[in-house]
Each structure stands twice: as structure tokens, then as C-alpha cells.
Amino acid sequence: NVTVYEGDQNVAVAALRLKAKDSDVRVERVDVTFEYSADRIYKVLTYASLYDGENALKGVSLSKDTVTTDGNKYTVRISGLGLKITKDTTKEITLKVSAAASLATTGTVAVTIPDDGIRFTDPTGAQKYADVTGSKTFTLDTAAAGSAEISLASGSPDEKANLIDTESDTEVTLVVADIKAKKQDIKIETVNVTTTNPGNLNAIRLYDGSTMIAEESPSTTVSFKDLEVNIAKDATKTLTVKGLVKKNTNATSVVATITGVSGTDAKDNSVSSSGTAVGKTQYLYTTMPVLTLVGTGQRTVSTSTIQPYIKFSVKAEGGDIYVKASATTTVTTTDGVAVTSTVSLSNPSLTSDDAEKDSTGNYYKVPKGETRTFEVAVEMSNAGGKVVRVANFVWDTDADYSNGKVV
């Protein structure tokens, strides 16, 4: 019940389970009959072989000289096996076939073992024969058209802030996708991409590894055309979309998605694609904080209360950063289901040993180019199965906080 496509090699189509009874045996040959009404079997199959697990035993090239014909039944003898099976043990051997590079006919092939189709010897050297009941079938078909499977690559950037230069354009990675070739070798000729806020960009670029292979003017929908990205069957190619962000672009964002690809396969069929690669939001700032985890821990407040804390550093890039002196935490169960409504929390506190705090206590200041370390802590019940995360980090570029930003 498998399909063997033209050009396929060594496809398993049937298996024999052989058990030695009364004594050890040595299997010397197996006759295999293929029943196929559409054509002579050696016009569509080029090779038949037997395997013991992953080990090839013997095989035969199929031709009019190696095949015995009886109507639409074609029998081939695979001899010289020398397969030893010890008493009361079982061996499974697999029949594999290879198809012609091009098939003039397609259809169903039945596989049987003829009467006395298995010859073996016992320890005395006497030749004996065994029959096999039942049959298996497989389908011969022309090669399916190649296709491309698109998925988000592990190296695609997470949702984050990107520092944009105030005097020159800045290239930002928007999305990285894996393109897998299915069924055939394929050549990608077009890659389709959508972007949000294309007005923030001067160009949108496509990379194969570190090599830029195409560049287009930004638009909500962009097609990179006339490409020659070759991908072998079952192999994966990683493509990257980058945006050339206009200088001095601030307090906005871009999202890019690879929506589809097209091209041709090795047999000149059109290639279709499935899946998409949706990039995470890339925030664009001329001034921004860069957060780095420093450490985590837990303090005991009482027998029923604990104080988990998270320490992180904040570096001010592009200008001074003002950090709001409050934070929001989310408490979840270990499976990620939010249970904030059922967990008792005190207001989380944000402290810093080295950042300047204003007189009202509303914010901390991190000077441009410098780094300060902060700690956020929250008191909560010590019942297990919860995770504390910093869900919001509120900051601004001035002290009045009229345009507070959240990352």
C-alpha cells in the first residue's frame, strides 16, 4: 500500500516473515512474482532486491532475460542469499524495488511468492521448499510535482526593540524562514512578502545566508522575482528578509511575513507552497533600553509567603532612559495558563542600587551609554506550580512621562 514514483530507488513494498522450525536453516533463494497488466514489469521496474534489516542481501536487475513471463505475471529469482535462521527464531526480510526514470504506464502491482518460491537447506544439506500465502500491492505513479513547505526558522528574531541610527539608514532583520523542498528538487523563482508600516523603510531585502539576492521598494506586498534558489528534495534552505529602516525613524514598528513562494521542479512542473513565516514585531527606536537578565532568586517572607525576584540590567542606547518605578508581574501555572485572578499578590516593587531616582519616586534615570541594574520583586503565596514573569517594562526618553512606552 505504498506509492513508488518514477525514479524512486529501493522502496520497500513487501516483507516476508520466516521462522525456522525443527532445525537451523539457510535460505538460498526467493522467487518473487509481480502481477501488472499495464505493461511488461521490466519496463516500469528496473531492480528488485531483498534486505535483512538495513543490510542488502541480493538483488537482480529486471529485464526480459531475468524475468519469466506468464501472461501479466512476471517472476524474478533472487538467489545466492545465504541467509541463516537458527531454530525457533524468526527473520523478516524486505523486498525493495526501483522504478524506471520515466513511466509510460501507471497502476497497481501485486506481489506474491509462487509455489515452492523459497528454497532453503537444513543442516544435512538437503534442499527443501516453502510456500508463502497472501499478497501485497503497491502503486506505480508518475512523480508528484515538487512543492515548498514554509515555516518560521529557529533563528528568526523574537519581538524586540531595534536601535535606529539618526544619521544613516539601519538594516534590521524582520523574519527568517525555512523553505523545505518536498517530492522533487525545486527552484524557487519568486518569494512573496507582506510588511506593516512600509513607510518606515527605504528598501526591503532578501538574503540567502549572508548574500543579498534581491531588493525591492517597500510596500505592503512585495514579490522578489527572477530568483534562482535551488533546493534539493527533502533539503531545507533558509531565507532572510531584512528592512532598510529610514534614518531617525522612532517609536514605531514593522512586521514582515513570507506568505508564499513559487517556481519549478526538476521536471518543469510548477511549484506550489504551503505554510507561512510570520515574523515577530520589530520595534524601531532612536533611543531605547537594552535589557539583560542578571539573575533570579527567592526570599522567604514568612511560613506562607515568599518573595521571588528578578534582577536585570538596563543599558541606555541613543539617549537617556527613564524607567518607571513600578512594574507589572504575571503569575502563571507551570503549563502557562494564567491564574492571576486566583493568586494573592502584593504590588510588585522595582528597586535599583545605582540608578538615580527622582524626588517624586516615579522613575529612575539611566544616562546615555551607561548601564544600571534593577530588581523587581513580588510577595506571594508559597503554593507551588507558579511562574513569575516581568510582563511590562515601562520607560520613556524624558522625565515628564507623557509618552511612556512598554516593552
Short mmCIF file of C-alpha atoms in Angstrom, two decimals:
data_model
loop_
_atom_site.label_atom_id
_atom_site.label_comp_id
_atom_site.label_asym_id
_atom_site.label_seq_id
_atom_site.Cartn_x
_atom_site.Cartn_y
_atom_site.Cartn_z
CA ASN A 1 0.00 0.00 0.00
CA VAL A 2 2.83 2.42 -0.78
CA THR A 3 3.33 4.50 -3.90
CA VAL A 4 6.51 4.12 -5.93
CA TYR A 5 7.11 7.16 -8.10
CA GLU A 6 9.13 7.16 -11.29
CA GLY A 7 12.81 7.43 -10.47
CA ASP A 8 12.37 6.22 -6.88
CA GLN A 9 15.10 3.87 -5.69
CA ASN A 10 14.93 0.98 -3.21
CA VAL A 11 11.39 1.49 -1.95
CA ALA A 12 10.12 -1.21 0.44
CA VAL A 13 6.93 -2.76 -0.99
CA ALA A 14 6.59 -6.09 0.86
CA ALA A 15 8.16 -8.15 3.63
CA LEU A 16 8.47 -11.86 4.45
CA ARG A 17 8.45 -13.28 7.95
CA LEU A 18 10.42 -16.57 8.00
CA LYS A 19 10.60 -18.85 11.04
CA ALA A 20 12.98 -21.84 11.27
CA LYS A 21 11.25 -24.96 12.62
CA ASP A 22 12.82 -28.22 13.82
CA SER A 23 16.39 -27.10 12.97
CA ASP A 24 18.57 -24.28 11.75
CA VAL A 25 18.01 -23.43 8.08
CA ARG A 26 19.79 -21.47 5.40
CA VAL A 27 17.61 -19.64 2.88
CA GLU A 28 19.27 -19.75 -0.55
CA ARG A 29 16.77 -18.16 -2.90
CA VAL A 30 13.40 -16.43 -3.11
CA ASP A 31 11.20 -16.21 -6.22
CA VAL A 32 9.02 -13.10 -6.45
CA THR A 33 6.09 -12.66 -8.81
CA PHE A 34 4.88 -9.22 -9.88
CA GLU A 35 1.42 -9.05 -11.42
CA TYR A 36 0.96 -5.97 -13.60
CA SER A 37 -1.44 -5.66 -16.51
CA ALA A 38 -0.49 -2.26 -17.94
CA ASP A 39 2.97 -3.12 -19.28
CA ARG A 40 5.88 -5.54 -19.02
CA ILE A 41 7.18 -5.27 -15.50
CA TYR A 42 10.77 -4.67 -16.61
CA LYS A 43 9.59 -1.58 -18.48
CA VAL A 44 8.48 0.06 -15.24
CA LEU A 45 10.73 -1.57 -12.60
CA THR A 46 14.49 -1.69 -13.02
CA TYR A 47 15.65 -3.55 -9.91
CA ALA A 48 14.37 -5.83 -7.13
CA SER A 49 16.33 -6.73 -4.01
CA LEU A 50 15.98 -8.37 -0.62
CA TYR A 51 17.15 -6.79 2.64
CA ASP A 52 17.78 -8.20 6.09
CA GLY A 53 17.04 -5.07 8.09
CA GLU A 54 19.31 -2.40 6.62
CA ASN A 55 21.67 -4.97 5.08
CA ALA A 56 21.24 -5.74 1.39
CA LEU A 57 21.27 -9.49 0.73
CA LYS A 58 20.99 -9.80 -3.05
CA GLY A 59 19.32 -8.00 -5.92
CA VAL A 60 18.52 -8.52 -9.59
CA SER A 61 18.27 -6.07 -12.48
CA LEU A 62 14.94 -6.64 -14.20
CA SER A 63 14.97 -7.36 -17.93
CA LYS A 64 13.44 -9.80 -20.39
CA ASP A 65 16.43 -12.08 -19.68
CA THR A 66 15.96 -12.16 -15.89
CA VAL A 67 12.16 -12.28 -15.74
CA THR A 68 9.91 -15.28 -16.51
CA THR A 69 6.66 -14.14 -18.11
CA ASP A 70 3.27 -15.83 -17.77
CA GLY A 71 0.59 -13.52 -19.11
CA ASN A 72 0.63 -10.46 -16.89
CA LYS A 73 2.63 -12.25 -14.19
CA TYR A 74 6.40 -11.73 -14.09
CA THR A 75 8.63 -13.84 -11.83
CA VAL A 76 12.19 -13.00 -10.87
CA ARG A 77 14.54 -15.29 -8.95
CA ILE A 78 16.77 -13.72 -6.28
CA SER A 79 19.39 -16.35 -5.42
CA GLY A 80 22.65 -16.65 -3.50
CA LEU A 81 21.14 -15.24 -0.31
CA GLY A 82 22.88 -17.47 2.25
CA LEU A 83 20.56 -16.23 4.98
CA LYS A 84 20.92 -18.34 8.15
CA ILE A 85 17.96 -18.62 10.52
CA THR A 86 18.51 -20.50 13.77
CA LYS A 87 15.95 -22.95 15.10
CA ASP A 88 12.77 -21.41 16.55
CA THR A 89 13.80 -17.88 15.60
CA THR A 90 12.24 -15.55 13.06
CA LYS A 91 13.74 -13.33 10.37
CA GLU A 92 11.97 -10.60 8.44
CA ILE A 93 13.33 -9.79 5.00
CA THR A 94 12.13 -6.84 2.98
CA LEU A 95 11.53 -6.64 -0.76
CA LYS A 96 12.58 -3.32 -2.27
CA VAL A 97 12.11 -2.12 -5.85
CA SER A 98 13.42 0.71 -8.01
CA ALA A 99 11.28 2.39 -10.66
CA ALA A 100 12.25 3.50 -14.15
CA ALA A 101 13.21 7.15 -14.52
CA SER A 102 10.14 7.74 -16.65
CA LEU A 103 6.93 5.72 -16.59
CA ALA A 104 4.83 5.22 -19.71
CA THR A 105 2.14 3.48 -17.62
CA THR A 106 0.92 3.61 -14.06
CA GLY A 107 -1.19 1.35 -11.92
CA THR A 108 -1.29 -1.27 -9.19
CA VAL A 109 1.29 -4.05 -8.86
CA ALA A 110 0.54 -7.20 -6.84
CA VAL A 111 3.41 -9.05 -5.19
CA THR A 112 3.21 -12.80 -4.41
CA ILE A 113 5.59 -15.69 -3.80
CA PRO A 114 4.87 -18.60 -6.20
CA ASP A 115 4.55 -22.23 -5.12
CA ASP A 116 7.86 -23.55 -3.80
CA GLY A 117 9.06 -19.96 -4.10
CA ILE A 118 11.51 -20.22 -1.18
CA ARG A 119 14.35 -22.73 -1.30
CA PHE A 120 16.39 -23.50 1.80
CA THR A 121 18.71 -26.18 3.18
CA ASP A 122 18.77 -27.89 6.55
CA PRO A 123 21.91 -28.95 8.48
CA THR A 124 22.16 -32.16 6.40
CA GLY A 125 22.37 -30.11 3.20
CA ALA A 126 19.00 -31.35 1.95
CA GLN A 127 17.20 -28.86 -0.27
CA LYS A 128 13.64 -28.02 0.78
CA TYR A 129 10.97 -25.57 -0.32
CA ALA A 130 8.44 -23.37 1.39
CA ASP A 131 5.30 -21.59 0.23
CA VAL A 132 4.07 -18.17 1.27
CA THR A 133 0.40 -17.29 1.46
CA GLY A 134 -1.10 -13.88 0.81
CA SER A 135 -0.02 -10.93 -1.31
CA LYS A 136 0.87 -7.28 -1.13
CA THR A 137 0.16 -4.44 -3.55
CA PHE A 138 1.81 -1.15 -4.35
CA THR A 139 1.08 1.66 -6.78
CA LEU A 140 3.27 2.90 -9.60
CA ASP A 141 2.81 6.55 -10.44
CA THR A 142 4.49 9.41 -12.21
CA ALA A 143 6.45 11.70 -9.99
CA ALA A 144 4.37 14.12 -7.98
CA ALA A 145 5.02 17.79 -8.63
CA GLY A 146 7.50 19.40 -6.30
CA SER A 147 6.28 21.72 -3.57
CA ALA A 148 7.72 24.02 -0.94
CA GLU A 149 6.94 23.98 2.77
CA ILE A 150 7.44 27.31 4.57
CA SER A 151 7.99 27.62 8.31
CA LEU A 152 9.45 30.14 10.73
CA ALA A 153 13.13 29.38 11.31
CA SER A 154 14.52 28.97 14.80
CA GLY A 155 16.85 31.89 14.11
CA SER A 156 14.06 34.34 13.32
CA PRO A 157 14.23 37.32 15.73
CA ASP A 158 11.94 37.49 18.73
CA GLU A 159 9.75 40.51 19.36
CA LYS A 160 12.21 43.21 20.36
CA ALA A 161 13.35 46.81 20.09
CA ASN A 162 15.92 47.83 17.49
CA LEU A 163 18.16 50.91 17.72
CA ILE A 164 17.85 53.11 14.63
CA ASP A 165 20.63 55.48 13.64
CA THR A 166 19.73 59.16 13.46
CA GLU A 167 22.16 59.95 10.62
CA SER A 168 22.02 56.92 8.30
CA ASP A 169 19.65 54.09 7.39
CA THR A 170 19.73 50.97 9.57
CA GLU A 171 19.25 47.40 8.31
CA VAL A 172 17.00 45.33 10.59
CA THR A 173 16.28 41.60 10.33
CA LEU A 174 12.49 41.15 10.10
CA VAL A 175 11.88 37.43 9.54
CA VAL A 176 13.87 34.26 8.84
CA ALA A 177 12.14 31.33 7.12
CA ASP A 178 12.98 27.70 6.38
CA ILE A 179 11.90 26.54 2.90
CA LYS A 180 11.80 22.74 2.53
CA ALA A 181 11.60 21.03 -0.88
CA LYS A 182 9.02 18.26 -1.00
CA LYS A 183 8.74 15.39 -3.51
CA GLN A 184 11.24 16.84 -6.04
CA ASP A 185 14.28 19.08 -6.39
CA ILE A 186 12.88 22.57 -6.79
CA LYS A 187 13.99 26.02 -7.90
CA ILE A 188 12.41 28.97 -6.11
CA GLU A 189 11.85 31.82 -8.56
CA THR A 190 9.53 34.11 -6.57
CA VAL A 191 9.20 34.93 -2.87
CA ASN A 192 6.16 36.90 -1.70
CA VAL A 193 6.37 39.10 1.40
CA THR A 194 3.98 41.40 3.23
CA THR A 195 5.06 44.17 5.62
CA THR A 196 3.31 46.50 8.00
CA ASN A 197 4.25 50.20 8.07
CA PRO A 198 6.33 50.03 4.87
CA GLY A 199 6.70 53.82 5.04
CA ASN A 200 9.34 53.26 7.73
CA LEU A 201 11.58 51.56 5.15
CA ASN A 202 13.70 52.69 2.22
CA ALA A 203 14.09 49.12 0.92
CA ILE A 204 13.18 45.52 1.69
CA ARG A 205 15.85 42.90 1.02
CA LEU A 206 16.02 39.12 0.61
CA TYR A 207 19.10 37.19 1.76
CA ASP A 208 20.28 33.64 1.12
CA GLY A 209 22.62 33.20 4.06
CA SER A 210 24.82 36.30 4.15
CA THR A 211 24.28 37.08 0.45
CA MET A 212 21.65 39.60 -0.61
CA ILE A 213 19.89 38.10 -3.65
CA ALA A 214 17.14 40.68 -4.21
CA GLU A 215 16.00 44.15 -3.18
CA GLU A 216 12.63 45.84 -3.75
CA SER A 217 10.98 49.12 -2.91
CA PRO A 218 8.93 48.76 0.26
CA SER A 219 5.20 48.11 0.01
CA THR A 220 2.59 46.24 1.98
CA THR A 221 3.02 43.44 -0.58
CA VAL A 222 6.35 42.72 -2.26
CA SER A 223 7.35 39.97 -4.72
CA PHE A 224 11.01 39.14 -5.17
CA LYS A 225 11.14 37.74 -8.73
CA ASP A 226 13.61 36.16 -11.15
CA LEU A 227 15.32 34.25 -8.36
CA GLU A 228 17.31 31.03 -8.72
CA VAL A 229 17.23 29.43 -5.28
CA ASN A 230 17.81 25.70 -5.79
CA ILE A 231 16.73 23.25 -3.07
CA ALA A 232 17.30 19.50 -3.28
CA LYS A 233 14.43 17.15 -2.45
CA ASP A 234 13.85 16.93 1.33
CA ALA A 235 16.52 19.59 1.95
CA THR A 236 15.87 22.98 3.58
CA LYS A 237 17.03 26.43 2.54
CA THR A 238 16.95 29.35 4.98
CA LEU A 239 15.97 32.76 3.59
CA THR A 240 16.02 36.05 5.49
CA VAL A 241 14.02 39.23 4.93
CA LYS A 242 15.58 42.47 6.14
CA GLY A 243 14.28 46.01 6.09
CA LEU A 244 16.41 49.09 5.46
CA VAL A 245 14.89 51.42 8.05
CA LYS A 246 14.97 55.14 7.31
CA LYS A 247 17.31 57.19 9.46
CA ASN A 248 15.79 58.83 12.53
CA THR A 249 12.74 56.51 12.49
CA ASN A 250 11.44 56.41 16.05
CA ALA A 251 8.70 54.92 18.20
CA THR A 252 7.12 52.70 15.56
CA SER A 253 7.34 49.09 14.37
CA VAL A 254 7.49 46.74 11.38
CA VAL A 255 6.23 43.17 10.90
CA ALA A 256 7.17 41.07 7.85
CA THR A 257 5.64 37.77 6.71
CA ILE A 258 6.77 35.41 3.97
CA THR A 259 3.38 34.42 2.58
CA GLY A 260 4.39 32.08 -0.24
CA VAL A 261 6.93 31.04 -2.85
CA SER A 262 6.68 29.72 -6.40
CA GLY A 263 8.97 28.22 -9.01
CA THR A 264 9.56 24.98 -10.90
CA ASP A 265 10.63 21.45 -10.00
CA ALA A 266 13.15 19.16 -11.66
CA LYS A 267 10.53 18.03 -14.19
CA ASP A 268 9.49 21.59 -15.01
CA ASN A 269 6.23 21.37 -13.04
CA SER A 270 5.01 24.47 -11.25
CA VAL A 271 5.88 24.50 -7.56
CA SER A 272 3.18 25.32 -5.03
CA SER A 273 3.84 26.27 -1.42
CA SER A 274 2.22 25.70 1.93
CA GLY A 275 2.64 27.46 5.24
CA THR A 276 3.87 30.94 6.08
CA ALA A 277 6.61 32.51 8.17
CA VAL A 278 5.15 35.31 10.29
CA GLY A 279 7.84 37.49 11.79
CA LYS A 280 7.57 38.93 15.29
CA THR A 281 7.08 42.66 15.80
CA GLN A 282 10.31 44.65 15.43
CA TYR A 283 10.10 47.95 17.32
CA LEU A 284 12.14 50.87 15.99
CA TYR A 285 13.65 53.49 18.30
CA THR A 286 16.38 56.08 18.09
CA THR A 287 16.67 55.84 21.88
CA MET A 288 15.91 52.61 23.70
CA PRO A 289 16.79 50.43 26.68
CA VAL A 290 18.63 47.14 26.24
CA LEU A 291 17.61 44.65 28.93
CA THR A 292 19.81 41.77 30.05
CA LEU A 293 18.89 39.17 32.66
CA VAL A 294 21.33 39.23 35.58
CA GLY A 295 19.81 36.67 37.90
CA THR A 296 16.74 35.32 39.71
CA GLY A 297 16.05 34.13 43.22
CA GLN A 298 13.56 33.78 46.03
CA ARG A 299 13.38 35.11 49.57
CA THR A 300 11.27 33.72 52.41
CA VAL A 301 8.99 36.30 54.00
CA SER A 302 7.02 34.00 56.28
CA THR A 303 5.91 30.40 56.50
CA SER A 304 3.19 31.11 53.93
CA THR A 305 4.74 33.92 51.86
CA ILE A 306 7.70 34.10 49.52
CA GLN A 307 9.29 36.91 47.52
CA PRO A 308 10.53 35.85 44.09
CA TYR A 309 12.80 38.43 42.46
CA ILE A 310 14.32 39.05 39.05
CA LYS A 311 17.47 41.11 38.52
CA PHE A 312 18.24 42.68 35.16
CA SER A 313 20.44 45.42 33.75
CA VAL A 314 19.29 48.32 31.59
CA LYS A 315 21.65 49.99 29.13
CA ALA A 316 20.58 53.34 27.66
CA GLU A 317 21.22 53.37 23.89
CA GLY A 318 20.93 56.57 21.85
CA GLY A 319 19.97 58.82 24.78
CA ASP A 320 18.95 58.94 28.44
CA ILE A 321 16.38 56.37 29.55
CA TYR A 322 13.81 56.99 32.26
CA VAL A 323 12.48 53.81 33.89
CA LYS A 324 9.10 53.92 35.57
CA ALA A 325 9.45 52.92 39.22
CA SER A 326 6.67 50.33 39.07
CA ALA A 327 6.28 47.08 37.23
CA THR A 328 3.64 44.52 36.38
CA THR A 329 4.18 40.85 37.00
CA THR A 330 2.22 37.89 35.73
CA VAL A 331 1.92 34.71 37.77
CA THR A 332 1.10 31.56 35.81
CA THR A 333 0.90 27.87 36.41
CA THR A 334 3.72 25.77 35.02
CA ASP A 335 1.63 24.86 31.98
CA GLY A 336 1.35 28.54 31.06
CA VAL A 337 -2.32 29.07 31.95
CA ALA A 338 -2.77 32.44 33.63
CA VAL A 339 -4.14 32.24 37.18
CA THR A 340 -3.61 35.82 38.32
CA SER A 341 -7.23 36.04 39.49
CA THR A 342 -6.71 33.23 42.00
CA VAL A 343 -3.25 34.19 43.29
CA SER A 344 -2.81 36.78 46.01
CA LEU A 345 -0.14 39.35 45.08
CA SER A 346 1.12 42.48 46.76
CA ASN A 347 2.08 45.35 44.48
CA PRO A 348 5.39 44.48 42.83
CA SER A 349 8.28 46.75 43.69
CA LEU A 350 11.11 47.89 41.43
CA THR A 351 14.38 48.93 43.06
CA SER A 352 17.85 49.91 41.89
CA ASP A 353 21.07 50.26 43.80
CA ASP A 354 22.78 52.55 41.32
CA ALA A 355 20.15 54.41 39.21
CA GLU A 356 19.21 57.99 40.04
CA LYS A 357 15.62 58.28 41.31
CA ASP A 358 13.62 61.50 41.02
CA SER A 359 12.26 63.27 44.09
CA THR A 360 8.71 62.07 43.48
CA GLY A 361 9.89 58.47 43.28
CA ASN A 362 8.15 57.90 39.93
CA TYR A 363 11.15 57.00 37.80
CA TYR A 364 14.84 56.12 37.63
CA LYS A 365 17.26 57.68 35.18
CA VAL A 366 19.86 55.71 33.18
CA PRO A 367 22.28 58.11 31.40
CA LYS A 368 23.02 57.57 27.70
CA GLY A 369 25.57 54.82 27.11
CA GLU A 370 25.54 53.67 30.73
CA THR A 371 24.09 50.59 32.43
CA ARG A 372 22.14 50.29 35.66
CA THR A 373 20.95 47.17 37.49
CA PHE A 374 17.35 46.78 38.67
CA GLU A 375 15.42 44.27 40.72
CA VAL A 376 11.70 43.57 40.56
CA ALA A 377 10.21 41.59 43.44
CA VAL A 378 6.71 40.44 44.39
CA GLU A 379 5.33 38.85 47.52
CA MET A 380 3.01 35.91 47.01
CA SER A 381 1.72 32.68 48.49
CA ASN A 382 4.34 29.94 48.55
CA ALA A 383 1.94 27.46 46.92
CA GLY A 384 3.84 25.65 44.18
CA GLY A 385 3.31 25.44 40.44
CA LYS A 386 3.66 29.12 39.56
CA VAL A 387 5.99 31.18 37.41
CA VAL A 388 6.69 34.90 37.87
CA ARG A 389 7.49 36.96 34.79
CA VAL A 390 8.04 40.66 34.12
CA ALA A 391 5.22 41.26 31.67
CA ASN A 392 5.69 45.03 31.19
CA PHE A 393 8.72 47.29 31.36
CA VAL A 394 7.67 50.95 31.15
CA TRP A 395 10.19 53.59 30.06
CA ASP A 396 10.48 56.95 28.31
CA THR A 397 13.05 59.36 26.93
CA ASP A 398 12.19 62.25 29.22
CA ALA A 399 11.15 62.89 32.79
CA ASP A 400 7.58 64.03 32.21
CA TYR A 401 6.49 60.54 31.15
CA SER A 402 3.86 61.85 28.77
CA ASN A 403 4.82 59.20 26.17
CA GLY A 404 5.53 56.19 28.34
CA LYS A 405 6.49 53.14 26.29
CA VAL A 406 6.06 49.48 27.16
CA VAL A 407 8.27 46.61 26.09
#
